[in-house]
mmCIF file of C-alpha atoms and ligand atoms in Angstrom:
data_model
loop_
_atom_site.group_PDB
_atom_site.id
_atom_site.type_symbol
_atom_site.label_atom_id
_atom_site.label_comp_id
_atom_site.label_asym_id
_atom_site.label_seq_id
_atom_site.Cartn_x
_atom_site.Cartn_y
_atom_site.Cartn_z
ATOM 1 C CA MET A 28 56.173 129.506 -131.923
ATOM 2 C CA ILE A 29 57.190 126.310 -130.510
ATOM 3 C CA GLN A 30 59.624 123.854 -132.846
ATOM 4 C CA LEU A 31 60.638 120.762 -131.514
ATOM 5 C CA LYS A 32 64.251 119.786 -131.971
ATOM 6 C CA SER A 33 64.194 116.256 -130.972
ATOM 7 C CA ILE A 34 62.098 113.819 -129.008
ATOM 8 C CA THR A 35 63.779 110.835 -127.013
ATOM 9 C CA LEU A 36 61.915 107.535 -125.867
ATOM 10 C CA HIS A 37 63.060 106.210 -122.424
ATOM 11 C CA ARG A 38 61.822 103.098 -122.464
ATOM 12 C CA LEU A 39 61.735 101.742 -118.698
ATOM 13 C CA GLN A 40 60.811 98.502 -116.818
ATOM 14 C CA MET A 41 59.472 98.938 -113.199
ATOM 15 C CA ASP A 42 58.593 96.453 -110.721
ATOM 16 C CA LEU A 43 55.361 97.350 -108.639
ATOM 17 C CA ASN A 44 55.684 96.903 -104.911
ATOM 18 C CA SER A 45 52.697 94.286 -104.924
ATOM 19 C CA PRO A 46 50.855 92.742 -107.779
ATOM 20 C CA PHE A 47 47.488 94.295 -108.817
ATOM 21 C CA THR A 48 44.665 91.945 -109.608
ATOM 22 C CA THR A 49 41.435 92.973 -111.788
ATOM 23 C CA SER A 50 38.914 91.005 -113.410
ATOM 24 C CA PHE A 51 40.825 90.866 -116.390
ATOM 25 C CA GLY A 52 44.694 89.920 -114.984
ATOM 26 C CA THR A 53 47.368 90.652 -112.719
ATOM 27 C CA VAL A 54 49.791 93.131 -113.422
ATOM 28 C CA LYS A 55 53.390 92.666 -111.596
ATOM 29 C CA HIS A 56 55.517 95.331 -113.715
ATOM 30 C CA LYS A 57 55.129 98.269 -115.758
ATOM 31 C CA ASP A 58 57.005 98.416 -119.322
ATOM 32 C CA PHE A 59 56.480 102.096 -120.518
ATOM 33 C CA PHE A 60 57.894 105.070 -122.266
ATOM 34 C CA LEU A 61 59.175 108.439 -120.689
ATOM 35 C CA ILE A 62 58.772 110.635 -123.385
ATOM 36 C CA GLU A 63 61.318 113.509 -123.482
ATOM 37 C CA VAL A 64 60.946 116.558 -125.694
ATOM 38 C CA GLU A 65 63.202 119.229 -126.565
ATOM 39 C CA ASP A 66 62.503 122.549 -128.415
ATOM 40 C CA GLN A 67 65.054 124.553 -130.648
ATOM 41 C CA LYS A 68 65.793 126.621 -127.367
ATOM 42 C CA GLY A 69 66.919 123.586 -125.615
ATOM 43 C CA ASN A 70 63.532 123.835 -123.188
ATOM 44 C CA LEU A 71 62.426 120.350 -122.209
ATOM 45 C CA GLY A 72 59.256 118.572 -121.332
ATOM 46 C CA TYR A 73 58.302 115.070 -120.183
ATOM 47 C CA GLY A 74 55.304 112.641 -120.821
ATOM 48 C CA GLU A 75 54.868 108.975 -120.049
ATOM 49 C CA SER A 76 52.855 106.182 -121.908
ATOM 50 C CA VAL A 77 50.254 104.279 -119.946
ATOM 51 C CA ALA A 78 49.393 101.387 -122.061
ATOM 52 C CA PHE A 79 50.258 97.852 -120.771
ATOM 53 C CA THR A 80 52.262 95.064 -122.423
ATOM 54 C CA ILE A 81 49.069 93.023 -122.803
ATOM 55 C CA PRO A 82 45.860 94.738 -124.515
ATOM 56 C CA TRP A 83 43.434 93.739 -121.755
ATOM 57 C CA TYR A 84 42.674 97.461 -120.799
ATOM 58 C CA THR A 85 42.310 99.039 -124.380
ATOM 59 C CA GLU A 86 43.667 97.463 -127.530
ATOM 60 C CA GLU A 87 47.202 99.579 -127.189
ATOM 61 C CA THR A 88 50.214 97.868 -125.852
ATOM 62 C CA THR A 89 53.604 99.076 -125.084
ATOM 63 C CA GLU A 90 54.833 97.742 -128.368
ATOM 64 C CA THR A 91 52.095 99.403 -130.353
ATOM 65 C CA VAL A 92 52.565 102.806 -128.668
ATOM 66 C CA LEU A 93 56.270 102.562 -129.776
ATOM 67 C CA HIS A 94 55.151 101.838 -133.513
ATOM 68 C CA ILE A 95 52.742 104.368 -133.561
ATOM 69 C CA MET A 96 54.870 107.030 -131.968
ATOM 70 C CA SER A 97 57.960 106.420 -134.024
ATOM 71 C CA ASP A 98 56.499 105.827 -137.380
ATOM 72 C CA PHE A 99 53.722 108.161 -137.264
ATOM 73 C CA LEU A 100 53.595 110.600 -134.602
ATOM 74 C CA ILE A 101 57.162 111.961 -134.294
ATOM 75 C CA PRO A 102 57.496 112.196 -138.165
ATOM 76 C CA ARG A 103 54.270 114.361 -137.956
ATOM 77 C CA LEU A 104 56.132 116.769 -135.870
ATOM 78 C CA SER A 105 59.046 117.549 -138.075
ATOM 79 C CA GLY A 106 59.483 120.932 -139.273
ATOM 80 C CA LYS A 107 55.968 122.086 -137.786
ATOM 81 C CA GLU A 108 55.445 125.120 -135.833
ATOM 82 C CA PHE A 109 52.704 125.445 -133.125
ATOM 83 C CA SER A 110 51.981 127.908 -130.468
ATOM 84 C CA HIS A 111 49.824 125.764 -128.113
ATOM 85 C CA PRO A 112 49.515 121.956 -127.395
ATOM 86 C CA ASP A 113 45.962 121.944 -128.164
ATOM 87 C CA GLU A 114 47.191 122.085 -131.967
ATOM 88 C CA ILE A 115 48.819 118.778 -131.425
ATOM 89 C CA GLY A 116 45.801 116.795 -131.792
ATOM 90 C CA ILE A 117 45.048 118.558 -135.099
ATOM 91 C CA LEU A 118 48.320 117.509 -136.347
ATOM 92 C CA PHE A 119 47.549 113.811 -135.249
ATOM 93 C CA ASN A 120 44.318 113.568 -136.675
ATOM 94 C CA SER A 121 45.037 111.594 -139.543
ATOM 95 C CA ILE A 122 46.130 108.528 -137.547
ATOM 96 C CA LYS A 123 43.340 106.816 -136.008
ATOM 97 C CA ARG A 124 42.714 106.138 -132.365
ATOM 98 C CA ASN A 125 46.141 104.762 -130.695
ATOM 99 C CA ASN A 126 45.065 107.631 -128.136
ATOM 100 C CA MET A 127 47.611 106.169 -125.482
ATOM 101 C CA ALA A 128 50.189 106.868 -127.976
ATOM 102 C CA LYS A 129 48.967 110.470 -128.748
ATOM 103 C CA ALA A 130 48.576 111.089 -125.117
ATOM 104 C CA ALA A 131 52.198 110.408 -124.391
ATOM 105 C CA VAL A 132 53.746 112.573 -126.941
ATOM 106 C CA GLU A 133 51.029 115.316 -126.165
ATOM 107 C CA GLY A 134 51.631 115.337 -122.487
ATOM 108 C CA ALA A 135 55.381 115.959 -122.990
ATOM 109 C CA ILE A 136 54.437 118.810 -124.958
ATOM 110 C CA TRP A 137 52.170 120.304 -122.290
ATOM 111 C CA ASP A 138 54.959 120.011 -119.792
ATOM 112 C CA LEU A 139 57.219 122.009 -122.100
ATOM 113 C CA TYR A 140 54.770 124.550 -123.025
ATOM 114 C CA ALA A 141 54.226 125.001 -119.404
ATOM 115 C CA LYS A 142 57.729 125.422 -118.563
ATOM 116 C CA ARG A 143 58.394 127.910 -121.710
ATOM 117 C CA LYS A 144 55.319 130.077 -120.231
ATOM 118 C CA GLN A 145 56.788 129.914 -116.666
ATOM 119 C CA LEU A 146 53.363 128.404 -115.588
ATOM 120 C CA THR A 147 52.486 125.198 -113.650
ATOM 121 C CA LEU A 148 50.896 122.675 -115.813
ATOM 122 C CA SER A 149 47.877 123.036 -113.511
ATOM 123 C CA GLU A 150 47.725 126.933 -114.340
ATOM 124 C CA ALA A 151 48.323 125.870 -118.029
ATOM 125 C CA LEU A 152 45.502 123.612 -118.080
ATOM 126 C CA GLY A 153 43.394 126.018 -116.043
ATOM 127 C CA GLY A 154 43.503 124.350 -112.986
ATOM 128 C CA THR A 155 41.858 126.178 -109.717
ATOM 129 C CA ARG A 156 43.002 123.768 -106.785
ATOM 130 C CA ASP A 157 46.028 124.271 -104.999
ATOM 131 C CA LYS A 158 45.417 120.438 -103.442
ATOM 132 C CA VAL A 159 43.644 117.695 -104.991
ATOM 133 C CA ALA A 160 41.635 114.881 -102.681
ATOM 134 C CA VAL A 161 42.658 111.199 -103.623
ATOM 135 C CA GLY A 162 41.332 107.917 -103.231
ATOM 136 C CA ILE A 163 42.878 104.593 -103.432
ATOM 137 C CA SER A 164 42.158 101.862 -105.753
ATOM 138 C CA LEU A 165 42.573 98.220 -104.353
ATOM 139 C CA GLY A 166 43.245 95.233 -106.244
ATOM 140 C CA MET A 167 41.504 91.649 -105.665
ATOM 141 C CA GLU A 168 43.074 89.763 -102.767
ATOM 142 C CA GLU A 169 43.538 85.997 -102.431
ATOM 143 C CA ASN A 170 41.447 86.241 -99.074
ATOM 144 C CA ILE A 171 39.201 88.815 -97.537
ATOM 145 C CA THR A 172 41.507 89.455 -94.397
ATOM 146 C CA ASN A 173 44.104 91.070 -96.666
ATOM 147 C CA LEU A 174 41.561 92.914 -98.259
ATOM 148 C CA LEU A 175 40.130 94.394 -94.854
ATOM 149 C CA ASN A 176 43.557 94.643 -93.723
ATOM 150 C CA LYS A 177 44.505 97.292 -96.509
ATOM 151 C CA ILE A 178 41.309 99.000 -96.416
ATOM 152 C CA ASP A 179 41.827 99.512 -92.715
ATOM 153 C CA GLU A 180 45.866 100.892 -93.338
ATOM 154 C CA TYR A 181 44.269 103.633 -96.073
ATOM 155 C CA GLU A 182 41.423 104.802 -93.878
ATOM 156 C CA TYR A 183 43.998 105.365 -91.384
ATOM 157 C CA LYS A 184 46.186 107.190 -93.938
ATOM 158 C CA GLU A 185 42.769 109.383 -94.599
ATOM 159 C CA TYR A 186 42.347 108.618 -98.209
ATOM 160 C CA ASN A 187 38.879 109.903 -99.243
ATOM 161 C CA ARG A 188 37.561 106.833 -100.517
ATOM 162 C CA VAL A 189 38.384 103.125 -101.177
ATOM 163 C CA LYS A 190 37.897 101.637 -104.507
ATOM 164 C CA VAL A 191 37.977 97.622 -105.043
ATOM 165 C CA LYS A 192 37.754 95.641 -107.880
ATOM 166 C CA VAL A 193 35.136 93.089 -108.783
ATOM 167 C CA SER A 194 34.311 90.069 -110.454
ATOM 168 C CA ARG A 195 31.568 87.467 -110.488
ATOM 169 C CA ASP A 196 33.137 85.125 -107.996
ATOM 170 C CA LYS A 197 34.349 88.469 -105.758
ATOM 171 C CA ASP A 198 31.612 90.931 -105.387
ATOM 172 C CA ILE A 199 28.645 90.360 -103.052
ATOM 173 C CA SER A 200 30.275 88.520 -100.440
ATOM 174 C CA VAL A 201 33.108 90.916 -100.322
ATOM 175 C CA LEU A 202 31.304 93.960 -100.208
ATOM 176 C CA LYS A 203 28.798 92.350 -97.116
ATOM 177 C CA GLU A 204 32.524 91.776 -95.128
ATOM 178 C CA ILE A 205 33.802 95.146 -96.245
ATOM 179 C CA ARG A 206 30.385 96.834 -95.203
ATOM 180 C CA ARG A 207 30.378 94.707 -91.810
ATOM 181 C CA HIS A 208 33.955 96.413 -90.918
ATOM 182 C CA PHE A 209 33.540 99.646 -92.432
ATOM 183 C CA PRO A 210 30.122 100.528 -92.617
ATOM 184 C CA ASN A 211 30.682 104.231 -93.333
ATOM 185 C CA ILE A 212 33.582 104.539 -95.743
ATOM 186 C CA PRO A 213 33.212 106.245 -98.968
ATOM 187 C CA LEU A 214 32.981 103.181 -101.250
ATOM 188 C CA MET A 215 33.091 102.582 -105.042
ATOM 189 C CA VAL A 216 33.662 99.140 -107.128
ATOM 190 C CA ASP A 217 35.401 98.692 -110.434
ATOM 191 C CA ALA A 218 33.945 95.599 -112.411
ATOM 192 C CA ASN A 219 36.453 96.152 -115.525
ATOM 193 C CA SER A 220 33.420 94.672 -117.609
ATOM 194 C CA ALA A 221 32.880 91.903 -115.476
ATOM 195 C CA TYR A 222 29.059 91.612 -116.319
ATOM 196 C CA THR A 223 26.301 91.756 -118.744
ATOM 197 C CA LEU A 224 22.976 92.729 -118.976
ATOM 198 C CA ASP A 225 21.831 89.137 -117.992
ATOM 199 C CA ASP A 226 23.104 90.042 -114.682
ATOM 200 C CA ILE A 227 20.938 92.780 -113.999
ATOM 201 C CA ASP A 228 18.997 91.332 -111.156
ATOM 202 C CA HIS A 229 22.379 90.531 -109.804
ATOM 203 C CA LEU A 230 23.648 93.939 -110.346
ATOM 204 C CA LYS A 231 20.660 95.578 -108.503
ATOM 205 C CA ARG A 232 21.927 93.973 -105.228
ATOM 206 C CA PHE A 233 24.904 96.114 -105.362
ATOM 207 C CA ASP A 234 22.648 99.065 -104.341
ATOM 208 C CA GLU A 235 22.440 97.826 -100.728
ATOM 209 C CA PHE A 236 25.959 98.432 -100.001
ATOM 210 C CA ASP A 237 25.646 102.750 -100.582
ATOM 211 C CA LEU A 238 28.528 102.939 -103.200
ATOM 212 C CA MET A 239 29.474 105.998 -104.552
ATOM 213 C CA MET A 240 29.473 104.397 -107.835
ATOM 214 C CA ILE A 241 29.889 101.116 -110.137
ATOM 215 C CA GLU A 242 32.496 101.767 -112.673
ATOM 216 C CA GLN A 243 32.131 100.062 -116.012
ATOM 217 C CA PRO A 244 29.919 96.902 -115.041
ATOM 218 C CA LEU A 245 29.356 96.181 -118.717
ATOM 219 C CA ALA A 246 31.373 95.669 -122.138
ATOM 220 C CA ASP A 247 33.834 98.165 -122.803
ATOM 221 C CA ASP A 248 32.838 98.708 -126.244
ATOM 222 C CA ASP A 249 29.154 99.532 -124.865
ATOM 223 C CA ILE A 250 27.561 102.644 -124.234
ATOM 224 C CA PHE A 251 23.885 101.766 -124.881
ATOM 225 C CA GLU A 252 23.324 99.076 -122.449
ATOM 226 C CA HIS A 253 24.612 100.799 -119.842
ATOM 227 C CA ALA A 254 21.853 103.368 -120.229
ATOM 228 C CA THR A 255 19.387 100.390 -119.675
ATOM 229 C CA LEU A 256 21.240 99.288 -116.665
ATOM 230 C CA GLN A 257 21.330 102.733 -115.240
ATOM 231 C CA LYS A 258 17.707 102.926 -115.207
ATOM 232 C CA GLU A 259 17.463 99.794 -113.453
ATOM 233 C CA ILE A 260 19.851 100.703 -110.471
ATOM 234 C CA THR A 261 19.977 103.445 -108.029
ATOM 235 C CA THR A 262 23.914 103.188 -107.832
ATOM 236 C CA PRO A 263 25.648 105.392 -110.079
ATOM 237 C CA ILE A 264 27.345 104.089 -112.868
ATOM 238 C CA CYS A 265 30.771 105.284 -113.928
ATOM 239 C CA LEU A 266 32.126 104.769 -117.582
ATOM 240 C CA ASP A 267 35.949 103.985 -117.989
ATOM 241 C CA GLU A 268 36.621 101.410 -120.679
ATOM 242 C CA SER A 269 33.621 102.847 -122.979
ATOM 243 C CA ILE A 270 34.910 106.574 -123.167
ATOM 244 C CA HIS A 271 37.498 107.045 -125.965
ATOM 245 C CA SER A 272 36.622 110.653 -127.296
ATOM 246 C CA PHE A 273 34.509 113.259 -126.975
ATOM 247 C CA THR A 274 31.951 111.667 -128.973
ATOM 248 C CA ASP A 275 31.696 109.040 -126.766
ATOM 249 C CA VAL A 276 31.073 111.182 -123.507
ATOM 250 C CA ASN A 277 28.345 112.971 -125.757
ATOM 251 C CA LEU A 278 26.627 109.908 -126.597
ATOM 252 C CA ALA A 279 26.710 108.510 -122.702
ATOM 253 C CA VAL A 280 25.295 111.750 -121.613
ATOM 254 C CA GLU A 281 22.404 111.816 -124.197
ATOM 255 C CA LEU A 282 21.448 108.223 -123.517
ATOM 256 C CA GLY A 283 21.649 108.712 -119.969
ATOM 257 C CA SER A 284 24.410 105.731 -119.652
ATOM 258 C CA CYS A 285 26.075 106.921 -116.670
ATOM 259 C CA ARG A 286 26.320 109.792 -113.997
ATOM 260 C CA ILE A 287 29.902 109.853 -113.356
ATOM 261 C CA ILE A 288 33.047 109.812 -116.080
ATOM 262 C CA ASN A 289 36.376 108.545 -115.170
ATOM 263 C CA ILE A 290 38.659 110.600 -117.010
ATOM 264 C CA LYS A 291 42.074 109.283 -118.236
ATOM 265 C CA SER A 292 44.112 111.430 -120.545
ATOM 266 C CA GLY A 293 46.009 108.180 -121.835
ATOM 267 C CA ARG A 294 42.646 106.704 -122.934
ATOM 268 C CA VAL A 295 41.198 110.013 -124.526
ATOM 269 C CA GLY A 296 44.375 110.834 -126.693
ATOM 270 C CA GLY A 297 45.791 113.706 -124.412
ATOM 271 C CA LEU A 298 45.364 116.515 -121.793
ATOM 272 C CA SER A 299 43.440 118.561 -124.576
ATOM 273 C CA ASN A 300 40.826 115.957 -125.047
ATOM 274 C CA ALA A 301 40.492 115.193 -121.305
ATOM 275 C CA LYS A 302 39.991 119.283 -120.618
ATOM 276 C CA LEU A 303 37.444 119.270 -123.273
ATOM 277 C CA ILE A 304 35.533 116.343 -121.839
ATOM 278 C CA HIS A 305 36.097 118.011 -118.254
ATOM 279 C CA ASP A 306 34.466 121.381 -119.368
ATOM 280 C CA TYR A 307 31.505 119.630 -121.393
ATOM 281 C CA CYS A 308 30.412 117.328 -118.130
ATOM 282 C CA ALA A 309 30.684 120.390 -116.187
ATOM 283 C CA ASP A 310 28.075 121.908 -118.331
ATOM 284 C CA ASN A 311 25.800 118.617 -118.137
ATOM 285 C CA GLY A 312 26.139 117.836 -114.688
ATOM 286 C CA ILE A 313 28.426 114.914 -115.140
ATOM 287 C CA ASP A 314 30.546 114.436 -112.077
ATOM 288 C CA VAL A 315 34.246 113.356 -113.275
ATOM 289 C CA TRP A 316 37.655 112.139 -111.411
ATOM 290 C CA VAL A 317 40.872 111.541 -112.622
ATOM 291 C CA GLY A 318 41.870 107.795 -113.260
ATOM 292 C CA GLY A 319 45.054 105.766 -113.108
ATOM 293 C CA MET A 320 47.121 103.724 -114.949
ATOM 294 C CA LEU A 321 49.535 102.315 -112.469
ATOM 295 C CA ASP A 322 51.628 105.525 -113.507
ATOM 296 C CA ALA A 323 55.204 106.143 -112.552
ATOM 297 C CA GLY A 324 56.118 109.720 -111.112
ATOM 298 C CA VAL A 325 55.828 111.611 -114.596
ATOM 299 C CA GLY A 326 52.204 110.324 -115.359
ATOM 300 C CA ARG A 327 51.166 110.918 -111.652
ATOM 301 C CA ALA A 328 52.183 114.501 -112.079
ATOM 302 C CA HIS A 329 50.169 115.014 -115.194
ATOM 303 C CA ASN A 330 47.192 113.152 -113.352
ATOM 304 C CA ILE A 331 47.678 115.770 -110.464
ATOM 305 C CA ALA A 332 47.691 118.807 -112.480
ATOM 306 C CA LEU A 333 44.656 117.629 -114.609
ATOM 307 C CA ALA A 334 42.742 116.813 -111.261
ATOM 308 C CA SER A 335 43.370 120.447 -110.137
ATOM 309 C CA LEU A 336 40.322 121.469 -112.958
ATOM 310 C CA THR A 337 37.388 122.751 -111.145
ATOM 311 C CA ASN A 338 34.994 119.761 -112.010
ATOM 312 C CA PHE A 339 37.054 117.064 -110.607
ATOM 313 C CA THR A 340 34.736 116.835 -107.739
ATOM 314 C CA LEU A 341 35.343 113.190 -106.931
ATOM 315 C CA PRO A 342 39.050 111.952 -105.466
ATOM 316 C CA GLY A 343 41.006 110.581 -108.032
ATOM 317 C CA ASP A 344 43.113 107.378 -108.575
ATOM 318 C CA ILE A 345 46.456 109.151 -107.311
ATOM 319 C CA GLY A 346 48.169 107.574 -104.559
ATOM 320 C CA SER A 347 51.346 108.274 -103.501
ATOM 321 C CA SER A 348 54.557 107.192 -105.478
ATOM 322 C CA ALA A 349 55.501 105.050 -102.461
ATOM 323 C CA HIS A 350 52.140 102.935 -102.779
ATOM 324 C CA TYR A 351 53.301 101.526 -105.998
ATOM 325 C CA TRP A 352 57.119 102.033 -106.431
ATOM 326 C CA LYS A 353 60.325 101.350 -104.111
ATOM 327 C CA LYS A 354 61.695 104.251 -106.055
ATOM 328 C CA ASP A 355 59.922 106.562 -108.146
ATOM 329 C CA ILE A 356 61.371 108.440 -111.156
ATOM 330 C CA ILE A 357 60.776 111.866 -109.921
ATOM 331 C CA VAL A 358 62.067 114.046 -106.951
ATOM 332 C CA PRO A 359 60.153 114.627 -104.725
ATOM 333 C CA GLU A 360 58.192 111.721 -104.802
ATOM 334 C CA VAL A 361 54.299 112.152 -104.700
ATOM 335 C CA ASN A 362 53.216 112.254 -101.146
ATOM 336 C CA VAL A 363 49.671 111.871 -99.911
ATOM 337 C CA VAL A 364 49.064 113.938 -96.750
ATOM 338 C CA GLY A 365 45.966 114.059 -95.056
ATOM 339 C CA GLY A 366 44.140 112.374 -98.076
ATOM 340 C CA GLN A 367 45.546 115.106 -100.357
ATOM 341 C CA ILE A 368 48.234 116.192 -102.816
ATOM 342 C CA SER A 369 49.335 119.654 -102.880
ATOM 343 C CA ILE A 370 50.011 121.237 -106.390
ATOM 344 C CA SER A 371 53.636 121.921 -106.776
ATOM 345 C CA GLU A 372 54.777 125.280 -107.124
ATOM 346 C CA GLN A 373 57.330 124.665 -109.540
ATOM 347 C CA VAL A 374 56.737 125.196 -113.304
ATOM 348 C CA GLY A 375 55.755 122.585 -115.759
ATOM 349 C CA ILE A 376 54.818 119.200 -114.321
ATOM 350 C CA GLY A 377 56.174 120.263 -110.965
ATOM 351 C CA TYR A 378 58.723 117.457 -110.257
ATOM 352 C CA GLU A 379 62.541 116.964 -111.452
ATOM 353 C CA ILE A 380 63.391 113.923 -113.109
ATOM 354 C CA ASP A 381 65.400 111.377 -110.786
ATOM 355 C CA TRP A 382 67.880 110.517 -113.913
ATOM 356 C CA LYS A 383 69.744 107.851 -111.374
ATOM 357 C CA ALA A 384 66.469 106.019 -110.912
ATOM 358 C CA VAL A 385 65.570 106.319 -114.745
ATOM 359 C CA GLU A 386 68.915 104.866 -115.554
ATOM 360 C CA ARG A 387 68.483 102.127 -113.250
ATOM 361 C CA TYR A 388 64.920 101.072 -114.927
ATOM 362 C CA ARG A 389 65.916 101.888 -118.355
ATOM 363 C CA ILE A 390 66.187 98.982 -120.879
ATOM 364 C CA ASP A 391 66.215 101.157 -124.264
ATOM 365 C CA LYS A 392 66.873 104.637 -125.371
ATOM 366 C CA GLN A 393 66.179 106.016 -128.882
ATOM 367 C CA THR A 394 66.625 109.631 -130.067
ATOM 368 C CA PHE A 395 64.499 111.093 -132.799
ATOM 369 C CA ASN A 396 66.096 114.409 -134.277
ATOM 370 C CA LEU A 397 63.404 116.447 -135.972
ATOM 371 C CA LYS A 398 64.542 119.070 -139.030
HETATM 372 MG MG1 LIG B 21 38.322 101.409 -114.163
#
């Protein structure tokens, strides 16, 4: 049985190499927690919180994650014994939603569990791949030339697909230019809820660009209207912000709201739920891929392990460390070679923490001793 001795929250602030712009705003830096769990035997595990400082992706923020972890989740682990990380969700069950806070703690426990079992996190999750295919997600640019240059760069680096962010004033004209220069690249768009059903005729025009999918075209709290839209367009819809739980996935699949789901462990409350959703989608013919949250190294390592599960048939938003950060918090850094990331053979998340880097970025540290 596993019993935790302490949990340490390292709060880090890291500047992105370049600002990332979507239809809801621009992110310049990440302010998040590196979660360190230690068991009674001195084994360690690491997780990362994914929430932003502003609640524009979901309702959670860095501050709400801190509040929920320190006041509710961490106390619930005090004196508790468990044999598998799947049991953590049950311990957290009386706390509603706050999925990113739950996932941050649960992720660290998955790493600890895998290390105790002398397994890679991929093996512990039931992963079957030794390499995962990745795509790149590009934010909006001031001008089209910058965007075309970036696509050119990532096509050269053999990323398996390019995702561009779209909004009402930056969509059809941008896609026309991209297709004029890159008629054959695997291309998808992410609208981050920029449209409504009133835009249905406009959205039909996306079909002419041979897109792999359109991600989250309608409201973040909608599943029903996406089903109406999917019947009207041939481009597959992928849901992102609408999916917080297994129930949401179940509803989306039954209604025909999407053909693809972007799974982010932070958004669905952890790796155990992510795996459950993955398995259900596999049984129901829904393709899945692993989304990104401008993660630092530890979150990225979790995403890589998750992407090694069989039904992650589409490339994930998991770029190299160097794409996002001057210096990541893990060694070695995540490296993309020929559009793929190899699964590390080291146990747990497969990467060591670079404590020098952590100290450089750390603005606060708090340790909770569990009795
Ligand atoms: Mg998205």
